[in-house]
Amino acid sequence: MLRYSLRRLIIGVGMLVALSMLIFMLLRLTPGDPIDAYIDPNLPMSPSDLADLRRNLGLDQPLPVQYLAWLQQALTGNLGYSIKRLDQPVLGLVLSRIGPTVLLMGTALAFAIVIGIACGVIGAVRRNSLADLSLSVVALAGISSPAFLSALIGLYIFSVRLHWMPSGGMLTPGEEFSVGDLLHHLILPASLLSVAQGALIMRYMRASLLEVLNQDYVRTARAKGVLEFWVIAKHALRNALLPIVTLIGSTIGLAIGGAIFIESVFNWPGMGLLLVDAVQTRDYPVIMGATLVIGTCVIVVNLLTDITYAVVDPRIKVG
Amino acid sequence: MKRLSRLSTIALGVLLSTAAVPALVVSGAAAQAATLSGGFDVGPGGFQGNFNPLAATAGFTWLSIYYEPLITYDQKLQKVVGALASSYEVSPDQMNYTFKLADAKWHDGKPFTGKDAKFTIGLAMDAKTGSVLAARLKGISSVETPDDHTVVIKLSAPSSSFLDTMTKVMMLPEHALASIPADQLAKSTWWSATPIGTGPFKFTKYVSDQYVELAANADYRGGKPALERIINRHFANPAAAIAALRSGEIQFTYVDSNDVPTFKDNKDFKVIEGNSFVVNYLGFNHDSPIWKDVRVRQAVMYAINRDAIIQSLYGGAAKPANCAYVAEQLIPQGIDTYAYDPEKAKKLLKDAGWDQINGGKPITLLTYYTTPLATNVLAAVQAMLAQVGINIVPRAVDAPTYNSIVLNATPDIAQFQMVYAGLQNGPDAGSINVGLNEKQIPPAGPNVARVRMPDLTKALDSALAEPDSAKRDAAYQDVCKVMNTNLPWATLWVANRYGIVSTKAKDFVWTPAPGGGPYQAAPQKWSIAE
């Protein structure tokens, strides 16, 4: 078990280094550098100003030198300074964004799990009923609508039209912090983010429960005269949930993709917004830092899922 | 099976309760009294996330609420007037500038003196501080402070653009910044944590990527501000800002011209309209042999129905441009208006032998404009040019990519035989020089069309060196004439720019200035109805 985990851990670290190299190379293959992003073509700047800036930022060095310098610093925990905002160290910037993203994704995940499992159970138990049919249609729409679309529709209905929800941000500007205010800002983006994941969980839950309901032991339980409620709640549900746990782990990546859209639409100050902003302004140090942190999260989640799986099912270790 | 419905009920209950939470936490989104919130850094005049005026290429609308330059533009961007300098004098040879300083205090209560002004100019001239003004201030030979309230700046050569540059130099406190080494200044957290200026509002709080909050400076020399707070919300895009404006969370933002019609008849909002000062043009790459013949360039002008595009795509919110300028005093009488005439265009192309020069071969037109409006404009231009036999293929890229292609010292002509671009032509008319002067061809400057026209360079040089302002207008008229005849660019139009402000805001001043200004916005007078 320990050897298995260690091996997975070493592979994870190797993947991170490879990821950093890949991102660095890909970024530099695109034409232009951060200095080019500094220039508004409508308001030209003098070339000697730009040359000075480029030199100050070390962008005049050859690429391998720049990468090694970055790696050397990164190993000591220093991810450099943002180019767009020189007064912000990348590490601090990235760390300050993890909280909001985890909060948003955690809430969305909780919504997705609760709604997905509840609807999946209804669908399976009331198979082919009107409720099942309508939930299936809703789930299909949920799975197939991209995050940015549902975000814009949600924003329009609940914020612009109904004025129920703020149109963006995490807290009301200028007001003291309060949990209510935070929740008020959190609910709309979190529910919209949970749509696709919730729909997916629902579909899997329904299929998984239907399968379990046909098993012999369920029939046995029913034959013994156990109340139908307990048949489902105690016998069927527990077994049907197992594949769902795996599914949730593997959809974290999906949620991160959705979070990037949701965060930019709702101005949620998380990793996604930071990354989008950094890409637009070619802020290399921030792109590298944010990607590495997101990459680390995905690798860690996968590692944990694998280890949990290995604990649950000892046969995994063989593979 | 009865029991099953119990399970469904529980599940449904969970569902409903999640859906009902929003209704429970609804609270008033209305702005508090005496606080004005806006998207001050939305759109082309903004520079969101930048707090350092030395590094600012835009965003002056916001920075000038808490910092002040010595001089600034008036509200209409026509005259340079005093700000922290109560008055200024320019010597007849345009070499000496004397500024008399107003009695002002920093936000921490210390007096503002000539030493601060000298210190700030020193920082702005030093490239190590990350100053984007360093090259433009190179002409300064000395800065003297004969007394606490006088600053004298001497230049090594006359420059008609010097005052324009000085409007962008925001004064900084020596007592707070002198201890930071020049090369560390840009990385200091002072800018976004504890900055102090002399303006009507004080910096109080910055919540990363969310908003900046300023509080009234009760000791402001221009009187106590009417508002208690001003909040600058940060938005990832203009659409998000518009959503916040419509839901009543903010009272002001910049908008694209396509969004204007939805606000025009709404009594809750006022539309502020103004000149963008950016001339849009099709720049011929003069390194490409296909544009050598002036008849070909004239044909492009005649082939494009600019009035139709302005009416149908800009909704009338643009003015045709027949040279780089829009200000009336810079445009001479009797220049060619190149009215739409496709037959004439065809004839000119035939005379020039376009079939031999290029014929129907595709011509790459590079642009950094990626808005839906620009896409429609280029589709129309493409169709109009196709009618006379010029086959252009637009290629829209992001601004960094565009810059890296066109500013390259040895560019690939095939990548941009033509550009669709814009260049600021005011309030300092000299700003257009960098796009047209032969001495500004990359890497020396941003003359991306590689215009090599001795007449034009001569006209620009003499206008820039003209010390007398009345004569300078005449000199710029000469530039306009040469441009109109030689057509280094096919000049198209100057579009309007728009801001939307809630009718609750009173005495609110916003001018669609290039880079956001600065100009006399008088934020101390802004107020808001409850």
mmCIF file of C-alpha atoms in Angstrom, chain A residues 3 24 31 51-52 63 95 104 109 129 149 191-192 203 209 225-226 285 289 306 309 311:
data_model
loop_
_atom_site.group_PDB
_atom_site.id
_atom_site.type_symbol
_atom_site.label_atom_id
_atom_site.label_comp_id
_atom_site.label_asym_id
_atom_site.label_seq_id
_atom_site.Cartn_x
_atom_site.Cartn_y
_atom_site.Cartn_z
ATOM 1 C CA ARG A 3 4.862 1.533 -2.013
ATOM 2 C CA PHE A 24 6.474 27.424 -20.492
ATOM 3 C CA PRO A 31 3.761 35.214 -30.911
ATOM 4 C CA ALA A 51 13.065 47.918 -24.320
ATOM 5 C CA ASP A 52 13.734 49.173 -20.782
ATOM 6 C CA LEU A 63 14.366 30.889 -23.190
ATOM 7 C CA LEU A 95 -2.762 31.438 -2.694
ATOM 8 C CA LEU A 104 -17.314 28.044 -4.987
ATOM 9 C CA LEU A 109 -20.139 20.046 -5.593
ATOM 10 C CA SER A 129 -43.032 7.988 -14.797
ATOM 11 C CA LEU A 149 -24.292 29.715 -21.526
ATOM 12 C CA SER A 191 -25.849 26.555 -8.410
ATOM 13 C CA LEU A 192 -25.052 27.320 -12.039
ATOM 14 C CA ARG A 203 -27.788 10.035 -14.761
ATOM 15 C CA LEU A 209 -29.670 2.213 -8.717
ATOM 16 C CA GLY A 225 -41.056 -8.391 3.800
ATOM 17 C CA VAL A 226 -38.702 -5.460 4.434
ATOM 18 C CA PRO A 285 4.588 34.124 -14.166
ATOM 19 C CA GLY A 289 1.830 29.703 -11.057
ATOM 20 C CA ASP A 306 -6.773 6.035 -6.492
ATOM 21 C CA TYR A 309 -10.035 2.917 -4.344
ATOM 22 C CA VAL A 311 -8.254 0.725 0.167
#
